[in-house]
Amino acid sequence: MKTRATATLRGEALIDDPARNSTKRRLTPWMIGVGIVTFLAGLLFGYDQGVISGALPLLREALDLSTFEGEVITSWVTLGALFGALVAGGTADKIGRRWTAVAAGVLFAAGALIETVSPGAGLLTVGRVVTGLGVGFASVVAPLYAAEMAPKRLRGRFVSTYQLAITVGIFLAYLADDALTSSDRWRLMFGLAVIPGVALVIGFLVMPESARWLLKVGRRDDAKASLVKVDGPGVADAELATLKADSDAEAREGEASWGEVFSPTLRRALWVGVGLAILQQVTGINAIIYYANEIFAKAGFTTAEEQAKATLYAVGAVNVLATFFAVAWVDRFGRRPLLLSGLVGMGVSLAAVGISFAALANEPAGTTSTTVGGIVTVISLVVFIASFAFSMGPIVWTLISEIYPNRVRGRAISVATAVNWLAAFLVAQFFLSIVDAIGESTTFFLLAALCVVSLVFVWRLVPETKGRSLEEIQKRWVLGGDKMIEEEEDRTTLISDTPVRADV
Ligand code: BGC
């Protein structure tokens, strides 16, 4: 498991590096190309996340699927992504970022093709796993490539482009679902995914390899050629010198052992990252993204077209819009306020869906309550998605990339990412069965209760990292956590307050 570089670079977006700034890298057309391929990778990830919502009800009918088969077809893409993400770090180090991204596109397109032509649930599941492998590869290599190629001052924005592209991909998938539902074309829904897959392959074949990686494997001349292409000859020399110094320093430092990742000093940080990764999933986001149509069906949207429309706007569009706000707000308001307020919104809205389903269950058949329940459900899910998209969605990933010391960051992040995929898999796999076993209403109350657990977790354990350098954040963990530092800060504040009081 070697996703070290990804993580390091995600984190590096926050390190102050005056030497790097002085090279004055500009936004060249090739740099925009980097943005485009990164966006494509996120798009493909998102498309795949979203498409199943519209395809599933049609598949159920066409292939006569049981609940379990429906869950397998939905969730095994996540299982593929889990394994894809685990091996992609090592692959990206061995064969390079570019070829790993090409492999992601090939796997994704191949998986989509298998899904499109599959005669039954068996081959469809194989297609989903292959697609998932592509998604897993893309999820590691795209942010890594973006972070390595982007100029320092734009690095954070390039990486968040990827997050935004995921939500746009989900939206486009819902759009395809909506357009194709009436004609019952689930095969075409899957088939359309071949397009971003092929576009990713072509995009990465055209783009140059990352100079950082080329230096790491000793290909200095190729590294220089890549920099000349992307930055122009004027800036390339200075940039090459900076990268060389970084790469030598990294080589001297060596890689941390797995023992260090699990050492008592870092245990709290590790748990916070892993805890956030789990809580991001078990509060239900992907259950709603994957099963949105089914949820709307149960809330009274009777036709597949109505369900697809509700999903398209209430989930897809709101997710994209609220993610824009997150990108704008995360450095202004800080991580904790956004997380805490987002979790309140998520918990309240999930409880409202629970209440609405409970009310529906008590109503005699034939009343208009189905429509009222439907409206309450749509409004609540809008609030839920918006609350998630400005809090637990992007900020969990930001925090995970900030709270670990440089040496262990890669490995610690790969643990958190793998756990996140695993939790996503378990939710997707068992959500419908849980609904069948305990009913919609109780399921949504359970999700709401998990938001309360998350709220307590964030309140008590998650540090505020806004405006702090990575080194400062690391010191907090090594010194024994926030509490101690906060006490120290309180004391300092009191001391600086004292003369003012004395004056009065
Ligand atoms: C999560 C994904 C989810 C997406 C929805 C991401 O932060 O990790 O699992 O599908 O947000 O926008």
Short mmCIF file of C-alpha atoms and ligand atoms in Angstrom, two decimals:
data_model
loop_
_atom_site.label_atom_id
_atom_site.label_comp_id
_atom_site.label_asym_id
_atom_site.label_seq_id
_atom_site.Cartn_x
_atom_site.Cartn_y
_atom_site.Cartn_z
CA MET A 1 0.00 0.00 0.00
CA LYS A 2 1.98 2.96 -1.23
CA THR A 3 -0.20 6.00 -1.55
CA ARG A 4 2.37 8.08 0.25
CA ALA A 5 2.89 10.52 -2.55
CA THR A 6 -0.83 11.29 -2.89
CA ALA A 7 -1.16 12.12 0.66
CA THR A 8 2.03 14.03 1.00
CA LEU A 9 1.06 16.18 -1.90
CA ARG A 10 -2.48 16.77 -0.75
CA GLY A 11 -0.96 17.94 2.47
CA GLU A 12 1.75 19.91 0.74
CA ALA A 13 -0.91 22.15 -0.65
CA LEU A 14 -0.81 23.74 2.77
CA ILE A 15 2.88 24.02 3.38
CA ASP A 16 4.31 27.47 3.03
CA ASP A 17 7.16 27.33 0.57
CA PRO A 18 8.59 30.70 -0.38
CA ALA A 19 11.25 29.09 -2.62
CA ARG A 20 8.51 27.46 -4.69
CA ASN A 21 6.56 30.71 -4.89
CA SER A 22 9.59 32.56 -6.16
CA THR A 23 9.68 30.38 -9.29
CA LYS A 24 6.47 32.21 -10.33
CA ARG A 25 4.84 29.42 -12.26
CA ARG A 26 2.04 30.72 -14.41
CA LEU A 27 -1.22 29.19 -15.50
CA THR A 28 -0.14 27.95 -18.95
CA PRO A 29 -2.37 26.08 -21.44
CA TRP A 30 -0.76 22.79 -20.39
CA MET A 31 -1.54 23.61 -16.78
CA ILE A 32 -5.17 24.08 -17.79
CA GLY A 33 -4.83 20.64 -19.41
CA VAL A 34 -3.88 19.29 -15.98
CA GLY A 35 -7.06 20.82 -14.60
CA ILE A 36 -9.10 19.24 -17.38
CA VAL A 37 -7.79 15.69 -16.91
CA THR A 38 -8.20 15.99 -13.15
CA PHE A 39 -11.75 17.15 -13.69
CA LEU A 40 -12.38 14.23 -16.07
CA ALA A 41 -11.16 11.75 -13.46
CA GLY A 42 -13.52 13.17 -10.85
CA LEU A 43 -16.33 13.22 -13.37
CA LEU A 44 -15.91 9.55 -14.12
CA PHE A 45 -15.85 8.72 -10.42
CA GLY A 46 -19.03 10.74 -9.84
CA TYR A 47 -20.84 9.43 -12.90
CA ASP A 48 -20.36 5.94 -11.67
CA GLN A 49 -21.54 6.84 -8.15
CA GLY A 50 -24.70 8.40 -9.53
CA VAL A 51 -25.76 6.23 -12.44
CA ILE A 52 -26.94 3.27 -10.41
CA SER A 53 -29.73 5.29 -8.81
CA GLY A 54 -31.62 5.52 -12.10
CA ALA A 55 -30.52 2.18 -13.48
CA LEU A 56 -31.48 0.08 -10.45
CA PRO A 57 -35.28 0.30 -10.66
CA LEU A 58 -35.09 -0.56 -14.39
CA LEU A 59 -32.65 -3.40 -13.75
CA ARG A 60 -34.91 -4.86 -11.08
CA GLU A 61 -37.66 -5.21 -13.63
CA ALA A 62 -35.55 -6.19 -16.63
CA LEU A 63 -33.43 -8.77 -14.83
CA ASP A 64 -35.84 -9.67 -12.04
CA LEU A 65 -33.30 -8.90 -9.30
CA SER A 66 -33.73 -9.77 -5.64
CA THR A 67 -32.96 -7.13 -2.96
CA PHE A 68 -29.61 -8.81 -2.34
CA GLU A 69 -28.69 -8.86 -6.04
CA GLY A 70 -29.62 -5.19 -6.30
CA GLU A 71 -27.36 -4.40 -3.36
CA VAL A 72 -24.47 -6.43 -4.83
CA ILE A 73 -24.76 -4.65 -8.18
CA THR A 74 -24.82 -1.32 -6.39
CA SER A 75 -22.12 -1.90 -3.81
CA TRP A 76 -19.47 -4.07 -5.42
CA VAL A 77 -18.25 -1.10 -7.38
CA THR A 78 -17.09 0.19 -3.98
CA LEU A 79 -15.35 -3.10 -3.27
CA GLY A 80 -13.52 -2.77 -6.61
CA ALA A 81 -12.63 0.82 -5.69
CA LEU A 82 -11.29 -0.31 -2.30
CA PHE A 83 -8.86 -2.74 -3.96
CA GLY A 84 -8.12 -0.30 -6.80
CA ALA A 85 -7.20 2.41 -4.29
CA LEU A 86 -5.00 0.02 -2.31
CA VAL A 87 -2.87 -1.00 -5.30
CA ALA A 88 -2.93 2.29 -7.23
CA GLY A 89 -0.42 4.03 -4.93
CA GLY A 90 2.17 1.33 -5.60
CA THR A 91 1.33 1.28 -9.32
CA ALA A 92 1.68 5.06 -9.54
CA ASP A 93 5.14 4.79 -7.95
CA LYS A 94 6.20 1.93 -10.24
CA ILE A 95 4.84 2.75 -13.71
CA GLY A 96 4.22 6.45 -13.19
CA ARG A 97 1.21 8.68 -12.68
CA ARG A 98 0.36 8.94 -16.36
CA TRP A 99 0.15 5.23 -17.13
CA THR A 100 -1.74 4.57 -13.89
CA ALA A 101 -4.29 7.17 -14.96
CA VAL A 102 -4.47 5.59 -18.43
CA ALA A 103 -5.09 2.23 -16.71
CA ALA A 104 -7.87 3.88 -14.67
CA GLY A 105 -9.55 5.07 -17.89
CA VAL A 106 -9.17 1.67 -19.58
CA LEU A 107 -10.57 -0.20 -16.57
CA PHE A 108 -13.43 2.25 -16.27
CA ALA A 109 -14.36 2.07 -19.96
CA ALA A 110 -13.99 -1.73 -20.02
CA GLY A 111 -16.20 -2.05 -16.94
CA ALA A 112 -18.83 0.22 -18.48
CA LEU A 113 -18.76 -1.85 -21.67
CA ILE A 114 -19.20 -5.11 -19.74
CA GLU A 115 -22.15 -3.60 -17.84
CA THR A 116 -23.72 -2.43 -21.08
CA VAL A 117 -23.68 -5.83 -22.79
CA SER A 118 -24.28 -8.07 -19.76
CA PRO A 119 -27.22 -10.45 -20.14
CA GLY A 120 -27.76 -10.95 -16.41
CA ALA A 121 -26.78 -10.09 -12.82
CA GLY A 122 -23.56 -12.21 -12.89
CA LEU A 123 -21.70 -10.40 -15.67
CA LEU A 124 -23.17 -7.09 -14.57
CA THR A 125 -21.53 -7.59 -11.17
CA VAL A 126 -18.18 -8.34 -12.89
CA GLY A 127 -18.59 -5.09 -14.87
CA ARG A 128 -19.29 -3.17 -11.65
CA VAL A 129 -16.15 -4.52 -9.95
CA VAL A 130 -13.98 -3.68 -13.01
CA THR A 131 -15.48 -0.17 -13.11
CA GLY A 132 -14.79 0.09 -9.39
CA LEU A 133 -11.13 -0.78 -9.91
CA GLY A 134 -10.96 2.10 -12.41
CA VAL A 135 -12.62 4.43 -9.89
CA GLY A 136 -10.17 3.32 -7.18
CA PHE A 137 -7.19 3.94 -9.46
CA ALA A 138 -8.55 7.34 -10.47
CA SER A 139 -9.30 8.33 -6.88
CA VAL A 140 -5.64 7.91 -5.95
CA VAL A 141 -3.82 9.05 -9.07
CA ALA A 142 -5.87 12.08 -10.13
CA PRO A 143 -5.42 14.18 -6.99
CA LEU A 144 -1.81 13.01 -6.87
CA TYR A 145 -1.11 14.12 -10.46
CA ALA A 146 -2.99 17.38 -9.94
CA ALA A 147 -1.06 18.18 -6.78
CA GLU A 148 2.29 17.34 -8.38
CA MET A 149 1.69 19.33 -11.54
CA ALA A 150 -0.11 22.41 -10.23
CA PRO A 151 1.72 25.57 -9.17
CA LYS A 152 1.97 25.83 -5.40
CA ARG A 153 -0.43 28.74 -5.05
CA LEU A 154 -3.11 26.93 -7.07
CA ARG A 155 -2.51 23.45 -5.72
CA GLY A 156 -5.34 23.48 -3.20
CA ARG A 157 -7.75 24.67 -5.84
CA PHE A 158 -6.64 22.00 -8.33
CA VAL A 159 -7.19 19.28 -5.74
CA SER A 160 -10.61 20.64 -4.78
CA THR A 161 -11.51 20.74 -8.48
CA TYR A 162 -11.42 16.99 -8.23
CA GLN A 163 -13.95 16.99 -5.36
CA LEU A 164 -16.20 19.34 -7.28
CA ALA A 165 -15.93 17.17 -10.41
CA ILE A 166 -17.21 14.18 -8.43
CA THR A 167 -20.41 16.06 -7.63
CA VAL A 168 -20.73 17.25 -11.26
CA GLY A 169 -20.28 13.62 -12.37
CA ILE A 170 -23.07 12.50 -10.04
CA PHE A 171 -25.27 15.28 -11.46
CA LEU A 172 -24.55 14.26 -15.07
CA ALA A 173 -25.34 10.65 -14.24
CA TYR A 174 -28.68 11.72 -12.78
CA LEU A 175 -29.28 13.78 -15.92
CA ALA A 176 -28.66 10.70 -18.06
CA ASP A 177 -30.90 8.66 -15.75
CA ASP A 178 -33.64 11.25 -16.12
CA ALA A 179 -33.37 11.41 -19.91
CA LEU A 180 -33.25 7.66 -20.39
CA THR A 181 -35.67 6.39 -17.76
CA SER A 182 -38.78 6.88 -19.91
CA SER A 183 -37.27 4.82 -22.69
CA ASP A 184 -36.14 2.13 -20.29
CA ARG A 185 -32.57 2.26 -21.52
CA TRP A 186 -30.46 1.11 -18.59
CA ARG A 187 -27.84 -0.27 -20.97
CA LEU A 188 -27.28 3.16 -22.47
CA MET A 189 -27.01 4.69 -18.95
CA PHE A 190 -24.03 2.42 -18.29
CA GLY A 191 -22.75 2.68 -21.86
CA LEU A 192 -22.40 6.48 -21.67
CA ALA A 193 -19.69 6.01 -19.06
CA VAL A 194 -17.40 4.72 -21.81
CA ILE A 195 -17.10 8.35 -23.02
CA PRO A 196 -15.38 9.87 -19.94
CA GLY A 197 -13.31 6.65 -19.65
CA VAL A 198 -11.97 7.01 -23.20
CA ALA A 199 -11.58 10.78 -22.76
CA LEU A 200 -9.44 10.12 -19.67
CA VAL A 201 -7.23 7.71 -21.61
CA ILE A 202 -6.75 10.19 -24.47
CA GLY A 203 -6.25 13.09 -22.05
CA PHE A 204 -3.47 11.34 -20.14
CA LEU A 205 -1.80 10.06 -23.30
CA VAL A 206 -1.52 13.68 -24.42
CA MET A 207 -0.40 15.10 -21.06
CA PRO A 208 3.23 14.93 -19.91
CA GLU A 209 4.34 12.71 -17.01
CA SER A 210 4.80 14.32 -13.60
CA ALA A 211 8.29 15.79 -13.23
CA ARG A 212 8.35 14.85 -9.56
CA TRP A 213 7.89 11.19 -10.36
CA LEU A 214 10.43 11.33 -13.19
CA LEU A 215 13.00 12.76 -10.78
CA LYS A 216 12.16 10.14 -8.19
CA VAL A 217 13.02 7.38 -10.68
CA GLY A 218 16.17 9.18 -11.84
CA ARG A 219 14.92 10.45 -15.24
CA ARG A 220 16.25 13.98 -14.87
CA ASP A 221 16.19 14.89 -18.58
CA ASP A 222 12.61 13.70 -18.98
CA ALA A 223 11.68 15.66 -15.85
CA LYS A 224 13.15 18.79 -17.37
CA ALA A 225 11.36 18.18 -20.68
CA SER A 226 8.06 17.83 -18.81
CA LEU A 227 8.64 21.10 -16.94
CA VAL A 228 9.65 22.94 -20.10
CA LYS A 229 6.43 21.78 -21.73
CA VAL A 230 4.18 22.75 -18.84
CA ASP A 231 5.92 25.89 -17.51
CA GLY A 232 7.98 27.16 -20.44
CA PRO A 233 11.80 27.18 -20.52
CA GLY A 234 12.17 30.32 -18.36
CA VAL A 235 10.61 28.83 -15.23
CA ALA A 236 11.54 25.19 -15.81
CA ASP A 237 15.15 25.43 -14.56
CA ALA A 238 14.24 27.06 -11.26
CA GLU A 239 11.38 24.63 -10.75
CA LEU A 240 13.64 21.67 -11.51
CA ALA A 241 16.14 22.84 -8.86
CA THR A 242 13.37 23.16 -6.27
CA LEU A 243 11.94 19.74 -7.10
CA LYS A 244 15.39 18.17 -6.97
CA ALA A 245 16.01 19.62 -3.50
CA ASP A 246 12.60 18.31 -2.34
CA SER A 247 13.23 14.91 -3.80
CA ASP A 248 16.72 14.66 -2.21
CA ALA A 249 15.31 15.69 1.16
CA GLU A 250 12.57 13.08 0.87
CA ALA A 251 15.11 10.40 -0.03
CA ARG A 252 17.24 11.33 3.02
CA GLU A 253 14.24 11.22 5.34
CA GLY A 254 13.24 7.77 4.11
CA GLU A 255 9.82 6.23 4.44
CA ALA A 256 8.20 5.77 7.84
CA SER A 257 7.45 2.24 9.00
CA TRP A 258 3.94 0.92 9.55
CA GLY A 259 4.85 0.69 13.24
CA GLU A 260 5.18 4.47 13.34
CA VAL A 261 1.70 4.90 11.88
CA PHE A 262 0.21 2.92 14.75
CA SER A 263 2.56 4.26 17.45
CA PRO A 264 0.99 5.61 20.68
CA THR A 265 2.05 9.19 19.83
CA LEU A 266 -0.02 9.16 16.66
CA ARG A 267 -2.84 6.99 17.87
CA ARG A 268 -5.21 9.86 18.52
CA ALA A 269 -4.59 11.40 15.11
CA LEU A 270 -5.04 8.04 13.45
CA TRP A 271 -8.34 7.46 15.23
CA VAL A 272 -9.62 10.92 14.38
CA GLY A 273 -8.89 10.33 10.66
CA VAL A 274 -10.31 6.83 10.63
CA GLY A 275 -13.31 7.91 12.74
CA LEU A 276 -14.13 10.76 10.35
CA ALA A 277 -13.76 8.44 7.34
CA ILE A 278 -16.23 5.97 8.87
CA LEU A 279 -18.69 8.60 10.09
CA GLN A 280 -18.72 10.28 6.65
CA GLN A 281 -20.18 7.08 5.23
CA VAL A 282 -22.35 5.65 8.02
CA THR A 283 -24.37 8.87 8.23
CA GLY A 284 -25.86 7.76 4.94
CA ILE A 285 -24.60 9.92 2.05
CA ASN A 286 -24.07 7.12 -0.44
CA ALA A 287 -27.19 5.27 0.66
CA ILE A 288 -29.03 8.38 -0.47
CA ILE A 289 -26.95 8.94 -3.61
CA TYR A 290 -27.32 5.32 -4.73
CA TYR A 291 -30.86 4.68 -3.61
CA ALA A 292 -32.38 8.13 -4.08
CA ASN A 293 -34.91 6.93 -6.65
CA GLU A 294 -36.01 4.08 -4.43
CA ILE A 295 -36.39 6.42 -1.46
CA PHE A 296 -38.49 8.82 -3.53
CA ALA A 297 -40.55 5.87 -4.81
CA LYS A 298 -41.37 4.91 -1.23
CA ALA A 299 -42.22 8.54 -0.44
CA GLY A 300 -44.92 8.60 -3.09
CA PHE A 301 -43.20 9.48 -6.37
CA THR A 302 -44.94 6.80 -8.32
CA THR A 303 -43.41 6.93 -11.79
CA ALA A 304 -39.76 6.33 -12.63
CA GLU A 305 -39.72 9.75 -14.39
CA GLU A 306 -40.90 11.57 -11.24
CA GLN A 307 -38.30 9.76 -9.17
CA ALA A 308 -35.50 10.59 -11.60
CA LYS A 309 -36.52 14.30 -11.61
CA ALA A 310 -36.60 14.48 -7.82
CA THR A 311 -33.18 12.81 -7.63
CA LEU A 312 -31.70 15.02 -10.36
CA TYR A 313 -32.54 18.30 -8.67
CA ALA A 314 -32.93 17.50 -4.98
CA VAL A 315 -29.76 15.43 -4.78
CA GLY A 316 -27.63 16.05 -7.89
CA ALA A 317 -27.88 19.80 -8.40
CA VAL A 318 -27.92 20.67 -4.69
CA ASN A 319 -24.77 18.58 -4.15
CA VAL A 320 -22.86 20.54 -6.80
CA LEU A 321 -24.03 23.95 -5.56
CA ALA A 322 -23.31 23.31 -1.90
CA THR A 323 -19.83 22.00 -2.74
CA PHE A 324 -19.06 25.40 -4.33
CA PHE A 325 -19.86 27.01 -0.99
CA ALA A 326 -17.60 24.59 0.86
CA VAL A 327 -14.67 25.49 -1.36
CA ALA A 328 -15.33 29.18 -0.67
CA TRP A 329 -15.97 28.87 3.07
CA VAL A 330 -13.56 26.28 4.33
CA ASP A 331 -10.70 28.72 4.89
CA ARG A 332 -12.92 31.55 6.11
CA PHE A 333 -15.08 29.88 8.75
CA GLY A 334 -12.85 26.98 9.69
CA ARG A 335 -13.37 23.24 9.74
CA ARG A 336 -15.14 22.75 13.06
CA PRO A 337 -17.97 25.29 12.61
CA LEU A 338 -18.76 23.90 9.15
CA LEU A 339 -18.63 20.30 10.34
CA LEU A 340 -20.76 20.95 13.41
CA SER A 341 -23.41 23.01 11.63
CA GLY A 342 -23.49 20.57 8.71
CA LEU A 343 -24.02 17.65 11.08
CA VAL A 344 -26.90 19.45 12.80
CA GLY A 345 -28.53 19.97 9.37
CA MET A 346 -27.91 16.35 8.40
CA GLY A 347 -29.29 14.95 11.67
CA VAL A 348 -32.41 17.13 11.70
CA SER A 349 -33.22 16.39 8.05
CA LEU A 350 -32.74 12.64 8.46
CA ALA A 351 -35.03 12.68 11.50
CA ALA A 352 -37.59 14.61 9.41
CA VAL A 353 -37.47 11.91 6.73
CA GLY A 354 -37.96 9.33 9.50
CA ILE A 355 -40.99 11.20 10.85
CA SER A 356 -42.44 11.57 7.35
CA PHE A 357 -42.11 7.84 6.68
CA ALA A 358 -43.63 7.05 10.09
CA ALA A 359 -46.59 9.34 9.27
CA LEU A 360 -47.03 7.63 5.91
CA ALA A 361 -47.13 4.21 7.54
CA ASN A 362 -49.96 5.36 9.88
CA GLU A 363 -52.11 6.91 7.15
CA PRO A 364 -54.93 4.85 5.67
CA ALA A 365 -54.47 4.08 1.98
CA GLY A 366 -55.98 6.51 -0.54
CA THR A 367 -55.34 9.74 1.38
CA THR A 368 -53.31 12.62 -0.03
CA SER A 369 -50.65 12.16 2.62
CA THR A 370 -48.39 10.39 0.14
CA THR A 371 -47.84 13.70 -1.65
CA VAL A 372 -47.26 15.56 1.61
CA GLY A 373 -44.83 12.84 2.70
CA GLY A 374 -43.16 13.10 -0.68
CA ILE A 375 -42.72 16.86 -0.38
CA VAL A 376 -41.38 16.60 3.18
CA THR A 377 -38.97 13.91 2.01
CA VAL A 378 -37.70 15.98 -0.92
CA ILE A 379 -37.19 19.09 1.24
CA SER A 380 -35.47 17.05 3.93
CA LEU A 381 -33.18 15.34 1.48
CA VAL A 382 -32.27 18.72 -0.06
CA VAL A 383 -31.31 19.93 3.42
CA PHE A 384 -29.40 16.71 4.06
CA ILE A 385 -27.42 16.83 0.81
CA ALA A 386 -26.65 20.55 1.16
CA SER A 387 -25.55 20.06 4.77
CA PHE A 388 -23.32 17.13 3.81
CA ALA A 389 -21.84 18.89 0.79
CA PHE A 390 -20.54 21.85 2.80
CA SER A 391 -19.36 19.79 5.77
CA MET A 392 -18.74 16.06 6.04
CA GLY A 393 -18.13 15.69 2.28
CA PRO A 394 -15.16 17.89 1.48
CA ILE A 395 -13.98 18.78 5.00
CA VAL A 396 -13.40 15.22 6.13
CA TRP A 397 -10.92 14.86 3.24
CA THR A 398 -9.31 18.19 4.03
CA LEU A 399 -8.80 17.26 7.67
CA ILE A 400 -7.51 13.79 6.85
CA SER A 401 -4.84 15.38 4.67
CA GLU A 402 -3.85 17.86 7.40
CA ILE A 403 -3.60 16.05 10.69
CA TYR A 404 -0.70 13.65 10.11
CA PRO A 405 3.02 14.37 10.28
CA ASN A 406 4.80 14.43 6.90
CA ARG A 407 6.63 11.16 7.38
CA VAL A 408 3.54 9.04 7.99
CA ARG A 409 0.98 11.09 6.11
CA GLY A 410 0.82 8.85 3.04
CA ARG A 411 0.33 5.65 4.95
CA ALA A 412 -2.09 7.15 7.45
CA ILE A 413 -4.21 8.56 4.63
CA SER A 414 -4.24 5.28 2.78
CA VAL A 415 -5.55 3.61 5.96
CA ALA A 416 -8.30 6.25 6.29
CA THR A 417 -9.17 6.04 2.56
CA ALA A 418 -9.38 2.25 2.61
CA VAL A 419 -11.59 2.39 5.71
CA ASN A 420 -13.79 4.97 3.97
CA TRP A 421 -14.32 2.69 0.94
CA LEU A 422 -14.97 -0.23 3.26
CA ALA A 423 -17.61 1.72 5.19
CA ALA A 424 -19.12 2.88 1.86
CA PHE A 425 -19.25 -0.74 0.74
CA LEU A 426 -20.98 -1.93 3.92
CA VAL A 427 -23.59 0.84 3.75
CA ALA A 428 -24.34 0.23 0.06
CA GLN A 429 -24.40 -3.52 0.57
CA PHE A 430 -26.76 -3.59 3.52
CA PHE A 431 -28.87 -0.42 3.29
CA LEU A 432 -31.84 -1.96 1.48
CA SER A 433 -31.73 -5.08 3.67
CA ILE A 434 -31.76 -2.90 6.78
CA VAL A 435 -34.73 -0.98 5.35
CA ASP A 436 -36.48 -4.30 4.68
CA ALA A 437 -35.73 -5.52 8.21
CA ILE A 438 -36.52 -2.47 10.36
CA GLY A 439 -38.49 -0.22 7.98
CA GLU A 440 -37.71 3.15 6.37
CA SER A 441 -38.65 5.25 9.32
CA THR A 442 -36.41 3.46 11.86
CA THR A 443 -33.55 3.34 9.33
CA PHE A 444 -33.63 7.12 8.95
CA PHE A 445 -33.82 7.60 12.74
CA LEU A 446 -30.77 5.35 13.01
CA LEU A 447 -28.89 7.51 10.48
CA ALA A 448 -29.96 10.61 12.43
CA ALA A 449 -28.64 9.03 15.64
CA LEU A 450 -25.31 8.42 13.88
CA CYS A 451 -25.21 12.15 13.09
CA VAL A 452 -25.50 12.81 16.83
CA VAL A 453 -22.60 10.39 17.45
CA SER A 454 -20.60 12.25 14.76
CA LEU A 455 -21.45 15.58 16.36
CA VAL A 456 -20.09 14.43 19.72
CA PHE A 457 -17.02 12.95 17.99
CA VAL A 458 -16.24 16.19 16.15
CA TRP A 459 -17.00 18.36 19.18
CA ARG A 460 -14.72 16.41 21.51
CA LEU A 461 -11.92 15.14 19.29
CA VAL A 462 -11.49 17.05 16.04
CA PRO A 463 -9.02 19.94 16.11
CA GLU A 464 -9.46 23.25 14.30
CA THR A 465 -6.76 23.40 11.64
CA LYS A 466 -7.77 26.60 9.85
CA GLY A 467 -4.90 29.03 9.36
CA ARG A 468 -2.31 26.75 10.94
CA SER A 469 0.72 25.40 9.17
CA LEU A 470 1.04 21.65 8.88
CA GLU A 471 3.99 21.80 11.24
CA GLU A 472 1.89 23.56 13.89
CA ILE A 473 -0.87 20.99 13.51
CA GLN A 474 1.63 18.17 13.84
CA LYS A 475 3.09 19.67 17.00
CA ARG A 476 -0.37 19.56 18.55
CA TRP A 477 -0.65 15.85 18.07
CA VAL A 478 2.90 15.15 19.18
CA LEU A 479 2.52 17.37 22.25
CA GLY A 480 -0.49 15.41 23.35
CA GLY A 481 -3.51 16.92 21.68
CA ASP A 482 -5.51 20.06 21.44
CA LYS A 483 -6.65 20.23 25.03
CA MET A 484 -3.19 20.86 26.35
CA ILE A 485 -2.52 23.51 23.72
CA GLU A 486 -5.89 25.15 24.30
CA GLU A 487 -5.10 25.38 28.02
CA GLU A 488 -1.79 26.95 27.09
CA GLU A 489 -3.59 29.42 24.80
CA ASP A 490 -6.13 30.23 27.53
CA ARG A 491 -3.29 31.01 29.91
CA THR A 492 -1.65 33.26 27.35
CA THR A 493 -4.94 35.07 26.75
CA LEU A 494 -5.43 35.55 30.51
CA ILE A 495 -1.94 36.93 30.90
CA SER A 496 -2.43 39.35 28.05
CA ASP A 497 -5.84 40.31 29.51
CA THR A 498 -4.50 41.09 32.97
CA PRO A 499 -2.92 44.52 32.38
CA VAL A 500 -6.13 45.71 30.72
CA ARG A 501 -8.10 44.78 33.83
CA ALA A 502 -5.47 46.38 36.06
CA ASP A 503 -5.82 49.60 34.13
CA VAL A 504 -9.52 49.79 34.81
C1 BGC B 1 -17.55 10.99 -0.37
C2 BGC B 1 -18.20 10.08 -1.37
C3 BGC B 1 -19.52 10.66 -1.79
C4 BGC B 1 -19.36 12.08 -2.29
C5 BGC B 1 -20.69 12.71 -2.61
C6 BGC B 1 -17.40 12.38 -0.96
O1 BGC B 1 -16.79 13.24 -0.04
O2 BGC B 1 -16.29 10.48 0.01
O3 BGC B 1 -18.34 8.80 -0.80
O4 BGC B 1 -20.12 9.88 -2.79
O5 BGC B 1 -18.68 12.87 -1.33
O6 BGC B 1 -20.57 14.00 -3.11
#
